[in-house]
mmCIF file of C-alpha atoms in Angstrom:
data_model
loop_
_atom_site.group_PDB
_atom_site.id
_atom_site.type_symbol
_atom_site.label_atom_id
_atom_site.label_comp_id
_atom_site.label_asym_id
_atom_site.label_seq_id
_atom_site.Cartn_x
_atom_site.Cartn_y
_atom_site.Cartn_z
ATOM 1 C CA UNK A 10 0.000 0.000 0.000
ATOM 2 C CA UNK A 11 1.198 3.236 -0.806
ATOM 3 C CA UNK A 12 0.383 6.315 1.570
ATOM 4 C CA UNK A 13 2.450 8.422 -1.130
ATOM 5 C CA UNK A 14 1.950 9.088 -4.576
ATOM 6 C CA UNK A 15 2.435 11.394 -7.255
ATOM 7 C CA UNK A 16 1.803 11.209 -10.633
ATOM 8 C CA UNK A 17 3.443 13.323 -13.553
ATOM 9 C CA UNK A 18 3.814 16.425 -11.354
ATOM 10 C CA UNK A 19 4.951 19.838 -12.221
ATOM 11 C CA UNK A 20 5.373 23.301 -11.045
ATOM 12 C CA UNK A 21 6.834 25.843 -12.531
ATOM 13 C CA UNK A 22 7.243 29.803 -10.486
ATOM 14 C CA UNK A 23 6.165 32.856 -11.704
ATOM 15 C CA UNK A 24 8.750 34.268 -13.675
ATOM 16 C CA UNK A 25 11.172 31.608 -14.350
ATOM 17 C CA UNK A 26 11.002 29.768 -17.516
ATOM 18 C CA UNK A 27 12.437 26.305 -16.057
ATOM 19 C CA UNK A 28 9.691 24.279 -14.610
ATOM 20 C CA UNK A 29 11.303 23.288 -10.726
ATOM 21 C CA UNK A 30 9.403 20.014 -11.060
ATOM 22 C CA UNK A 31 9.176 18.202 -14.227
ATOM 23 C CA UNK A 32 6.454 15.150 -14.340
ATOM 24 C CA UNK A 33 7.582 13.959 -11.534
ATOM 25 C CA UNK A 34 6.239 10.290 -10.492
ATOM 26 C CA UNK A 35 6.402 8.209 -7.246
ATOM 27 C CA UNK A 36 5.295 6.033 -4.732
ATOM 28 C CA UNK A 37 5.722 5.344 -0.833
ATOM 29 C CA UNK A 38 5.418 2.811 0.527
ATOM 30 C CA UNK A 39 3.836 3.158 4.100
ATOM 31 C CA UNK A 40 6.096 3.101 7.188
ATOM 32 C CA UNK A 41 8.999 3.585 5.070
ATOM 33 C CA UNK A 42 11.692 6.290 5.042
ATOM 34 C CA UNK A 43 12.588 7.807 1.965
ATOM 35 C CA UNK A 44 15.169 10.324 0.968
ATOM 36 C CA UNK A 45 14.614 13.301 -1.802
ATOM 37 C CA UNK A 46 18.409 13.874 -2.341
ATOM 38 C CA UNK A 47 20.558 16.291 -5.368
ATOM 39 C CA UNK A 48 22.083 19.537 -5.335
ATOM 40 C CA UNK A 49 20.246 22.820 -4.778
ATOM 41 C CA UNK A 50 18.287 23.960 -6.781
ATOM 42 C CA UNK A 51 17.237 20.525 -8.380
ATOM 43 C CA UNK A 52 13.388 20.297 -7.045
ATOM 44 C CA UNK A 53 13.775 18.338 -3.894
ATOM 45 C CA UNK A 54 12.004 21.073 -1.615
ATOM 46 C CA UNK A 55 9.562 22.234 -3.876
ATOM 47 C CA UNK A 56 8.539 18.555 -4.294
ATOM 48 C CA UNK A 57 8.263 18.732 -0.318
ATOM 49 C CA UNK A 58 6.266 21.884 -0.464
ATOM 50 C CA UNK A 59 3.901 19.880 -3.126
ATOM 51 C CA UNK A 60 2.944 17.391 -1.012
ATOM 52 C CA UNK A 61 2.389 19.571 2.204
ATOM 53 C CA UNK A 62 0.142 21.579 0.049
ATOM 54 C CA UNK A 63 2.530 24.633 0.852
ATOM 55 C CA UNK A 64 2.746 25.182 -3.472
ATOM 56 C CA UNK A 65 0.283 24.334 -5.932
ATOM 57 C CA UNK A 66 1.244 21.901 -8.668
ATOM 58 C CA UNK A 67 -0.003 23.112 -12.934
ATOM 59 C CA UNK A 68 -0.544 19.364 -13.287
ATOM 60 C CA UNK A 69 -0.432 15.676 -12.403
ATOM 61 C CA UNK A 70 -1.730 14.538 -9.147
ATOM 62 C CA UNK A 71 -1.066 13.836 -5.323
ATOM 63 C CA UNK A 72 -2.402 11.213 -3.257
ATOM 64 C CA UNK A 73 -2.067 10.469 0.317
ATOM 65 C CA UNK A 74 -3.316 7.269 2.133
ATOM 66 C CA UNK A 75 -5.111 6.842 -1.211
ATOM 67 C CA UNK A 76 -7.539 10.200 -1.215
ATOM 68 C CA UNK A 77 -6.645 12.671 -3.863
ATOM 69 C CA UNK A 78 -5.048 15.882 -2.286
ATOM 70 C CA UNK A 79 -4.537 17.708 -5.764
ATOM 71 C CA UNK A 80 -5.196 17.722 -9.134
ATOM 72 C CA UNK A 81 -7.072 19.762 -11.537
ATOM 73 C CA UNK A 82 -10.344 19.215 -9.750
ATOM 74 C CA UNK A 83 -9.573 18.803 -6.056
ATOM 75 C CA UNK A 84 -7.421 21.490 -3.345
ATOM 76 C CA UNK A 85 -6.856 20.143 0.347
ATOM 77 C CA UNK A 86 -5.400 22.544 1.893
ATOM 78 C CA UNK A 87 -2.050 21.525 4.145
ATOM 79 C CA UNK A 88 -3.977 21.934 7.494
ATOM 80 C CA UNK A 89 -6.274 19.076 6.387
ATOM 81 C CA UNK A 90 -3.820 16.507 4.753
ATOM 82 C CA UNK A 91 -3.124 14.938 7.698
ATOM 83 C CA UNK A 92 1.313 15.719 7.281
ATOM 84 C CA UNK A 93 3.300 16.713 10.058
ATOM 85 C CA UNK A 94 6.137 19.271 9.673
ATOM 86 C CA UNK A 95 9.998 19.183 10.510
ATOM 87 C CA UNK A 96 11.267 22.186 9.325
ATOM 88 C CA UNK A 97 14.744 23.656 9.053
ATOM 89 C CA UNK A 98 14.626 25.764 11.792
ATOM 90 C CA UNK A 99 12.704 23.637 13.819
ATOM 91 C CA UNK A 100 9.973 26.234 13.862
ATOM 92 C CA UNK A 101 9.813 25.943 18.014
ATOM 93 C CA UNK A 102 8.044 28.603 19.398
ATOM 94 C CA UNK A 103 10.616 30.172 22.230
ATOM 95 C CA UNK A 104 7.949 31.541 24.526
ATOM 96 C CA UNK A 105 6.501 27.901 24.717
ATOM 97 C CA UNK A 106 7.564 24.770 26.880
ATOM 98 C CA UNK A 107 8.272 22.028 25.337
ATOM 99 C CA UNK A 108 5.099 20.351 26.256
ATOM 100 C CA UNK A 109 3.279 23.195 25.110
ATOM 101 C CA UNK A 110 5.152 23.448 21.779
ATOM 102 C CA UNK A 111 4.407 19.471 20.984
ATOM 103 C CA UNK A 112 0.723 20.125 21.894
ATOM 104 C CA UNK A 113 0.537 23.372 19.828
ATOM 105 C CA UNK A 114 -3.293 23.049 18.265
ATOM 106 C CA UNK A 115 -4.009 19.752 19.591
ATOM 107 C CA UNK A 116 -7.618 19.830 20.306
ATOM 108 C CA UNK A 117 -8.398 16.453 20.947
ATOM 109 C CA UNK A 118 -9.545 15.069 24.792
ATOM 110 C CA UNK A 119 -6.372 12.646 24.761
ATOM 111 C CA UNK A 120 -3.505 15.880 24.436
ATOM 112 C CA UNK A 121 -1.769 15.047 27.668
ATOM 113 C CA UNK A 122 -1.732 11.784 27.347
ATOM 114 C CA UNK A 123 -0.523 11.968 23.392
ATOM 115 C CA UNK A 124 1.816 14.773 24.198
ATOM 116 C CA UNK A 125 3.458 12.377 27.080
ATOM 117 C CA UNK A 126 3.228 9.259 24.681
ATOM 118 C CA UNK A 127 5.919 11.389 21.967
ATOM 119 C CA UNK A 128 7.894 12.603 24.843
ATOM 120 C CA UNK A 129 8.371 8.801 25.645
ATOM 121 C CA UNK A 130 9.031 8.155 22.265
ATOM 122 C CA UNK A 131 11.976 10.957 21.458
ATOM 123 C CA UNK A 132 13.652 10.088 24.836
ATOM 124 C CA UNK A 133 12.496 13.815 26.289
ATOM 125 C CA UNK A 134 10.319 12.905 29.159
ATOM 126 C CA UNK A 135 11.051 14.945 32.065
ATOM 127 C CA UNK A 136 12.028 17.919 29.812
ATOM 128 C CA UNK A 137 7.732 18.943 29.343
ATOM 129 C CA UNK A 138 8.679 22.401 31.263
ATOM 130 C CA UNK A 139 11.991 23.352 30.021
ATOM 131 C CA UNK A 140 11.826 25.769 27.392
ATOM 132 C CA UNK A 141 13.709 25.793 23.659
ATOM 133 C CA UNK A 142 16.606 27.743 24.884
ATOM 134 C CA UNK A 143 17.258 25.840 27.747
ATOM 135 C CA UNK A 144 17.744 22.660 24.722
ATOM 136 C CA UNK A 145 20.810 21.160 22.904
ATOM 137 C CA UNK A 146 19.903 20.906 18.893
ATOM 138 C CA UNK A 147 19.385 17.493 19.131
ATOM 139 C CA UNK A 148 17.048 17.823 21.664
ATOM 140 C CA UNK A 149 15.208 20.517 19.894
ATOM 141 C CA UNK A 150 15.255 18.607 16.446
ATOM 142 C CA UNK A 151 13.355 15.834 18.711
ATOM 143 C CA UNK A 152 10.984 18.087 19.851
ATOM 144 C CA UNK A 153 9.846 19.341 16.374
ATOM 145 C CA UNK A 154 9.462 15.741 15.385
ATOM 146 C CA UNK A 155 7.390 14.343 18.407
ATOM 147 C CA UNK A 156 5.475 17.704 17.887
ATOM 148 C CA UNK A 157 5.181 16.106 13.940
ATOM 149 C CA UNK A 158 4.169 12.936 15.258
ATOM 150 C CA UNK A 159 1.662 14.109 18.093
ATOM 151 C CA UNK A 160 -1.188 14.413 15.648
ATOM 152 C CA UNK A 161 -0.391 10.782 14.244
ATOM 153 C CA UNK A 162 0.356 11.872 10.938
ATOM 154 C CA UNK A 163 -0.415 10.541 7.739
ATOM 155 C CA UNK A 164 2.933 11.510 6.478
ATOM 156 C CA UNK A 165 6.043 13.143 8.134
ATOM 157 C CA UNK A 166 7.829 15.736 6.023
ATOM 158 C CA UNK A 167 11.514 16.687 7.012
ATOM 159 C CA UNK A 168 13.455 19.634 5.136
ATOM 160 C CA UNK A 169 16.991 19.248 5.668
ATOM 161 C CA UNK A 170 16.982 18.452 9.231
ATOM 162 C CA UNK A 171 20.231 18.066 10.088
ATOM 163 C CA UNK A 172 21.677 21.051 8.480
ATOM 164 C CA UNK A 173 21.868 23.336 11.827
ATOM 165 C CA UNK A 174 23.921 20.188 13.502
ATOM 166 C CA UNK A 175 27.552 19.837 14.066
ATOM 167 C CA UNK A 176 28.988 17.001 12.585
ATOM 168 C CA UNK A 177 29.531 14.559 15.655
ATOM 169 C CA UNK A 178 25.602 15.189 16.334
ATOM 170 C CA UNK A 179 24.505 14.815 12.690
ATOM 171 C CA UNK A 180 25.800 11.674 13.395
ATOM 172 C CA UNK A 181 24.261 10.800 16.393
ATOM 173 C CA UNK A 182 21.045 12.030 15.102
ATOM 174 C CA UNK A 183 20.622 9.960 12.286
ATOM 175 C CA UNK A 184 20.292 6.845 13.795
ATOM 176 C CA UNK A 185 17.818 8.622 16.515
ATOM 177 C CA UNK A 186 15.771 9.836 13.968
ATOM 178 C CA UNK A 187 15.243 6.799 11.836
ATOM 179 C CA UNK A 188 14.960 4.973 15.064
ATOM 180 C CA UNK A 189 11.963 7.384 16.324
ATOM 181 C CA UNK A 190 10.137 7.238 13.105
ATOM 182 C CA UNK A 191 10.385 3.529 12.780
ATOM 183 C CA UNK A 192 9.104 3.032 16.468
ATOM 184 C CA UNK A 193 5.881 5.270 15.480
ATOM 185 C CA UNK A 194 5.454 3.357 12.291
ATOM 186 C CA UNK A 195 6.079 7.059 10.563
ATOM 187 C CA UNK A 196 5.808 7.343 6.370
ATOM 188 C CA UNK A 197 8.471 9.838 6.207
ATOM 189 C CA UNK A 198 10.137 12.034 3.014
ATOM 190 C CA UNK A 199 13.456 13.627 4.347
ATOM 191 C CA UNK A 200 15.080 15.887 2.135
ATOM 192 C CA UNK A 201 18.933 16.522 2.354
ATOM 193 C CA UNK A 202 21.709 17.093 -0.258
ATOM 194 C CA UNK A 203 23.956 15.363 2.183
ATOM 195 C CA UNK A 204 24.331 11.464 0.680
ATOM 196 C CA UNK A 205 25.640 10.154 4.203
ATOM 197 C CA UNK A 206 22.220 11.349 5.931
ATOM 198 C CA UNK A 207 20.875 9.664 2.839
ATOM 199 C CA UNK A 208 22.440 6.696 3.295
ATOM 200 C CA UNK A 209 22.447 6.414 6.785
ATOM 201 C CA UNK A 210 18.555 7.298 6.983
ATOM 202 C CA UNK A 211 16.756 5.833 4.536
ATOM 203 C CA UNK A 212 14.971 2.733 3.041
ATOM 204 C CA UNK A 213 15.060 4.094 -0.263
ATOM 205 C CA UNK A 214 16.629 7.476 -1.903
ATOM 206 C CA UNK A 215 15.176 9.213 -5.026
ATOM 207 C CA UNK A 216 18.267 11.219 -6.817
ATOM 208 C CA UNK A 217 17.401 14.384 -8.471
ATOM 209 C CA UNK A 218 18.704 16.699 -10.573
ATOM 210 C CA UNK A 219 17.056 19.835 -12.207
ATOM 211 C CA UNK A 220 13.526 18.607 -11.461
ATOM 212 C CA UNK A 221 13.702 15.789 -12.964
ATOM 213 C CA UNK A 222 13.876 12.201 -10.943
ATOM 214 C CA UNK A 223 17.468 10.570 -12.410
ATOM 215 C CA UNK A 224 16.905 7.316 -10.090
ATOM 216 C CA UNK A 225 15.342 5.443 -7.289
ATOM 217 C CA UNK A 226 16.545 3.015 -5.300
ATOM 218 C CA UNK A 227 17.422 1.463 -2.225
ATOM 219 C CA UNK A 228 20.764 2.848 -0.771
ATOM 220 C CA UNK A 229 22.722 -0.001 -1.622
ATOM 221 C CA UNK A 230 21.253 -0.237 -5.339
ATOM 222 C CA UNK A 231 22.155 3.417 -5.585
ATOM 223 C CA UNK A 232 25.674 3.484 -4.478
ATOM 224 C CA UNK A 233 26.237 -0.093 -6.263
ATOM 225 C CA UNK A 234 24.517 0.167 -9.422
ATOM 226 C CA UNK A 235 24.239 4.364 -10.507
ATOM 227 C CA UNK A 236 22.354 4.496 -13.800
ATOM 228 C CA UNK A 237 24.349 7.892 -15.267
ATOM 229 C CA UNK A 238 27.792 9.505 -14.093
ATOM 230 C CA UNK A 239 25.435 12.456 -12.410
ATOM 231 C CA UNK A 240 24.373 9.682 -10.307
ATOM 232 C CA UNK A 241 27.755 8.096 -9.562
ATOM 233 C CA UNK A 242 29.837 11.089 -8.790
ATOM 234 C CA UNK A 243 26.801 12.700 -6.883
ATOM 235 C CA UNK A 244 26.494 9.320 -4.623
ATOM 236 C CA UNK A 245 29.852 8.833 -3.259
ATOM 237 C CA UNK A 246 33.297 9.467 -4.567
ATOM 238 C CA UNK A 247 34.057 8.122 -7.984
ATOM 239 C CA UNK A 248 35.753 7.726 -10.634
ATOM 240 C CA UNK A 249 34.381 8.107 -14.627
ATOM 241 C CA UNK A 250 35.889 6.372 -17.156
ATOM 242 C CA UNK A 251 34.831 6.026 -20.827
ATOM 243 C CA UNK A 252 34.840 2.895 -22.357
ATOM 244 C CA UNK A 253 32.786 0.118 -24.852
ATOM 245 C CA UNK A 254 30.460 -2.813 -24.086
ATOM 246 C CA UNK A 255 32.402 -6.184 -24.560
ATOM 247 C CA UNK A 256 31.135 -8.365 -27.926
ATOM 248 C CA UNK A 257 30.359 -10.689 -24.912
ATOM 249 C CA UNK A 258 28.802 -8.293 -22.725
ATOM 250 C CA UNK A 259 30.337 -8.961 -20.026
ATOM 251 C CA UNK A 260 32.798 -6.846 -19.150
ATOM 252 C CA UNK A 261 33.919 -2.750 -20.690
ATOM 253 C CA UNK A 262 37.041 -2.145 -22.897
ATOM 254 C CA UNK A 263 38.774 1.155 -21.852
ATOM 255 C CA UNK A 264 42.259 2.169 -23.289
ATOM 256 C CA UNK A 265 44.177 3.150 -19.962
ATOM 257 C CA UNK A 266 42.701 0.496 -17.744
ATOM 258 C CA UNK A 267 41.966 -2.703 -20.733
ATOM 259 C CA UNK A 268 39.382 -5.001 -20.013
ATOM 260 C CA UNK A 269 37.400 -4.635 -17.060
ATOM 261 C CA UNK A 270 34.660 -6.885 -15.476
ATOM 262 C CA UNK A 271 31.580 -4.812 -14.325
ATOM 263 C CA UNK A 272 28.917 -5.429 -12.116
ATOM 264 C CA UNK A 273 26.146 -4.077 -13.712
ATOM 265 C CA UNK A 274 25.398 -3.126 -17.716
ATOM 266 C CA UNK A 275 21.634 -1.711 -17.361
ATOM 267 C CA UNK A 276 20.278 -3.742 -20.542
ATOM 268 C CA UNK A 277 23.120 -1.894 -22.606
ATOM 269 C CA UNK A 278 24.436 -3.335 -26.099
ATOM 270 C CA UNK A 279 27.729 -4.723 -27.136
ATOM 271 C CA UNK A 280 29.632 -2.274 -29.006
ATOM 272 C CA UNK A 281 27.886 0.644 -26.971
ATOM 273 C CA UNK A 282 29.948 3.790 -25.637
ATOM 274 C CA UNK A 283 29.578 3.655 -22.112
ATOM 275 C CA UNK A 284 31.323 4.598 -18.762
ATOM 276 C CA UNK A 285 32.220 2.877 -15.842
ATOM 277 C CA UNK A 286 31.889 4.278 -12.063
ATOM 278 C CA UNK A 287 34.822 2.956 -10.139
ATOM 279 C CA UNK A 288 34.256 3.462 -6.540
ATOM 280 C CA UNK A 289 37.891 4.866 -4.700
ATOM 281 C CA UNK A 290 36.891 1.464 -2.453
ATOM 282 C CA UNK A 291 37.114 -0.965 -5.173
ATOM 283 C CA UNK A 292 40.551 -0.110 -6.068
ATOM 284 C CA UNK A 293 42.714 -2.643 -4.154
ATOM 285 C CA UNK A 294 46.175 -2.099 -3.340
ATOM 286 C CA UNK A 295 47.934 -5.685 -3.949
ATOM 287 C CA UNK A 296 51.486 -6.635 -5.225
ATOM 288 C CA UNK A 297 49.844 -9.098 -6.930
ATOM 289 C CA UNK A 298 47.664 -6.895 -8.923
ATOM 290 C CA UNK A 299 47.740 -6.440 -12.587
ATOM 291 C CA UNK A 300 47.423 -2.955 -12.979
ATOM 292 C CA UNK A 301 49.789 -0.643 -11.830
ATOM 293 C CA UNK A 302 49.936 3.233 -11.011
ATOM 294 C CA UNK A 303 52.393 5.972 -9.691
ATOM 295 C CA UNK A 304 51.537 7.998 -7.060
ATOM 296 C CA UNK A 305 50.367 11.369 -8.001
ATOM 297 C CA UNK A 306 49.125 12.749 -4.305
ATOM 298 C CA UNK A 307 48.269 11.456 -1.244
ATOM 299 C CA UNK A 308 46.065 12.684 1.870
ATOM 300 C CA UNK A 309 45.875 10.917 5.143
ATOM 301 C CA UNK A 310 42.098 11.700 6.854
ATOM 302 C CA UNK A 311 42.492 9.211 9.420
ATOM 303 C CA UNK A 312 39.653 6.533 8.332
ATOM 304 C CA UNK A 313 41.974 6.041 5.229
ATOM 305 C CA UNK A 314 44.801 7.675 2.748
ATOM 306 C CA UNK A 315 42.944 9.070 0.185
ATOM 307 C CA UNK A 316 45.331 8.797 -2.689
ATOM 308 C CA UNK A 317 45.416 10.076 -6.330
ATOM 309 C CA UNK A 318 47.117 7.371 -8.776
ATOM 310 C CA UNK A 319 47.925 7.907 -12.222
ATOM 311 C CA UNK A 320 47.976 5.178 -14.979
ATOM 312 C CA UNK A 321 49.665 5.872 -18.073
ATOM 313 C CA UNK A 322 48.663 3.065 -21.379
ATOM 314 C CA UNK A 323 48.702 3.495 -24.840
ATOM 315 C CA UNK A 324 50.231 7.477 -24.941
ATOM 316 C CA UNK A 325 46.875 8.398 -22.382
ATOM 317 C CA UNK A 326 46.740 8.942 -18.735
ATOM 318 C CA UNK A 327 44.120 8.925 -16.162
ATOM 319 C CA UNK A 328 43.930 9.894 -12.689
ATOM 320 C CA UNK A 329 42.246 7.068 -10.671
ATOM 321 C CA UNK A 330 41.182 8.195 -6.427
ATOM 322 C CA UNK A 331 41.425 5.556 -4.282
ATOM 323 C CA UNK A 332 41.304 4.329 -0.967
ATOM 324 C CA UNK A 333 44.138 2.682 1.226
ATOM 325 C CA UNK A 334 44.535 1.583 4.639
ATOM 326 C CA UNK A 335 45.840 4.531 7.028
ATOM 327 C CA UNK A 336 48.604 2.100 8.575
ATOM 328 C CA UNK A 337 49.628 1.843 4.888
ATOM 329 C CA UNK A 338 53.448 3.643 4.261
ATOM 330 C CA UNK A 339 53.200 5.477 0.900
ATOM 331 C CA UNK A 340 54.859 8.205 -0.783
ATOM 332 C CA UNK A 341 54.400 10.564 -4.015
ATOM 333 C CA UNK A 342 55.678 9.090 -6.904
ATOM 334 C CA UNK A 343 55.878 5.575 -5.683
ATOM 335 C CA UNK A 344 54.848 2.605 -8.128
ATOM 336 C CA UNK A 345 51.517 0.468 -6.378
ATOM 337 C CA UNK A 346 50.096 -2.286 -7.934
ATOM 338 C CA UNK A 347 46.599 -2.576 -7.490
ATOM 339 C CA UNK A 348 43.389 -4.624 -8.510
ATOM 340 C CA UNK A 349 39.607 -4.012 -9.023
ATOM 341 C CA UNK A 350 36.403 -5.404 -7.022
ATOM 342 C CA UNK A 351 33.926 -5.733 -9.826
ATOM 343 C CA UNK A 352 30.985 -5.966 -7.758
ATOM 344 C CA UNK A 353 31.907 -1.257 -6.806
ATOM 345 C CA UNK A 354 32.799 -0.997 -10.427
ATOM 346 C CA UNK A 355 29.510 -0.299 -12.589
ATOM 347 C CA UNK A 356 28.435 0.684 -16.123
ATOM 348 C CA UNK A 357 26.494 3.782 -16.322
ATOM 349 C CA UNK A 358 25.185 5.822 -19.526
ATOM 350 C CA UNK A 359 27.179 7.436 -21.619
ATOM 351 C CA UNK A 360 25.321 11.031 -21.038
#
């Protein structure tokens, strides 16, 4: 069952010629987490706005739990689709507790009760009287989502979230987050044109790019398998090289690197001008390998040594990024031989 959908929408602002939403189509599932992710600029919070009734799309329509939101015939406005709000900010109001702010406009006999239940759930009971200032960002972040939950939404719209966090609790957050909204059995769309939250948070993340939807996919599909190089470099690091579709189809001829075996063609012919997406983790340093690079540059981040390789074959040269262990000794022009992991190396379009 799907508590999202949306079908060929577009919007387009006054007085720009380049629609900000382009027939966009999609579907969510209920209880699941999914991530709106690109650059700015490409859609992903207009989309947001779409659904929260916030803009008004020039066509296709929007559905949520199944009833018709908007289309041509038919306006709910946001107050009556049933979506609760994470914003940005937050959007706490400072002269408010923090009971008060979760039970802002909650009308119903059950408030305390409701407004106690949320507090449970974001790990903030006991903290009903203090007031926003008196809260880390984490703990306000949770208290505009259990104030998004309260109402027992049908959906749960989050606009960048983490943006105002440092990076030890964007971190932390993430897994507190997906763990609140699984606990309340949330339908969430989190947009963020950070791929780690992206990653870290969701059951399936919809790339965009200039209002169009590139590709959908779980994170692992994504990161594994991009379908074009706006998808692979935007996903992770990576590196594009050109190349041509085996006779076989099995594996991509490219004149620095040869022959290499792929984990993924996407239906494409033999013969066809592709590229392949090799992740900086799929490049192996090995003294058995069968490839071979110099060191062009080299910097140690503490996870790993994020080094530059060069590979010179047939008069042409290209840079390859890769990963190697930080107890590793290396040093600029050094000679490493190296292999590749198919399964991180993938065909994507030519485009």
């Amino acid at each position: 069952m799907y508590d999202i959908q949306l079908k060929t929408v577009s919007k387009t602002y006054l007085g720009t010629n380049e629609p900000a939403v382009k027939n966009l189509s999609l579907n969510v599932e209920k209880g699941s987490i999914i991530t709106l992710l690109g650059p700015s600029g490409c859609g992903k919070s207009t989309t947001l706005r779409l659904i929260a009734g916030f803009e008004r799309a020039e066509g296709g329509s929007i559905s949520l739990a199944g009833k018709i939101v908007s289309d041509e015939n038919t306006w709910v406005p946001p107050e009556k689709r049933g979506v609760g709000m994470v914003f940005q900010d937050y959007a706490l109001f400072p002269h408010l507790n923090v009971f008060d702010n979760i039970g802002f406009g909650y009308k119903e006999k059950d408030r305390k009760s409701r407004v106690m239940e949320v507090l449970e759930l974001v790990n903030l009971k006991g903290f009903e009287k203090r007031y926003p200032y008196e809260l880390s960002g984490g703990q306000q972040q949770r208290v505009a989502l259990a104030r998004a939950l309260a109402r027992r939404p049908v959906v749960v719209l989050l606009d960048e979230p983490f943006s105002n966090l440092d990076a030890d609790l964007r971190v932390t957050m993430r897994v507190e987050v997906k763990r609140i909204l699984k606990e309340a059995g949330a339908t969430a769309i989190f947009v963020s044109h950070d791929q780690k939250d992206a990653l870290a948070i969701s059951d399936v993340i919809a790339v965009m790019k200039d209002g169009v939807l590139e590709q959908i996919g779980t994170p692992r599909e994504i990161y594994r398998y991009p379908e074009n190089k706006f998808v692979a470099s935007f996903i992770g690091q990576s590196n594009i090289i050109k190349g041509k579709i085996s006779d076989d189809g099995l594996s991509v001829f490219t004149n620095t690197l040869g022959s290499v075996s792929c984990n993924h063609s996407h239906c494409m012919c033999a013969g066809e001008e592709v590229c392949i997406s090799i992740r900086p983790d799929s490049i192996i340093k090995d003294a058995n390998g069968h490839m071979e690079g110099r060191v062009k540059e080299f910097t140690y981040t503490g996870e790993t040594i994020d080094a530059v390789i060069t590979i010179t074959s047939a008069g042409e040269e290209v840079d390859l990024l890769m990963h190697i262990h930080p107890e590793e000794n290396i040093k600029t022009g050094e000679i490493i031989r190296f292999k590749l992991l198919p399964n991180f190396v993938a065909v994507v379009k030519n485009e």
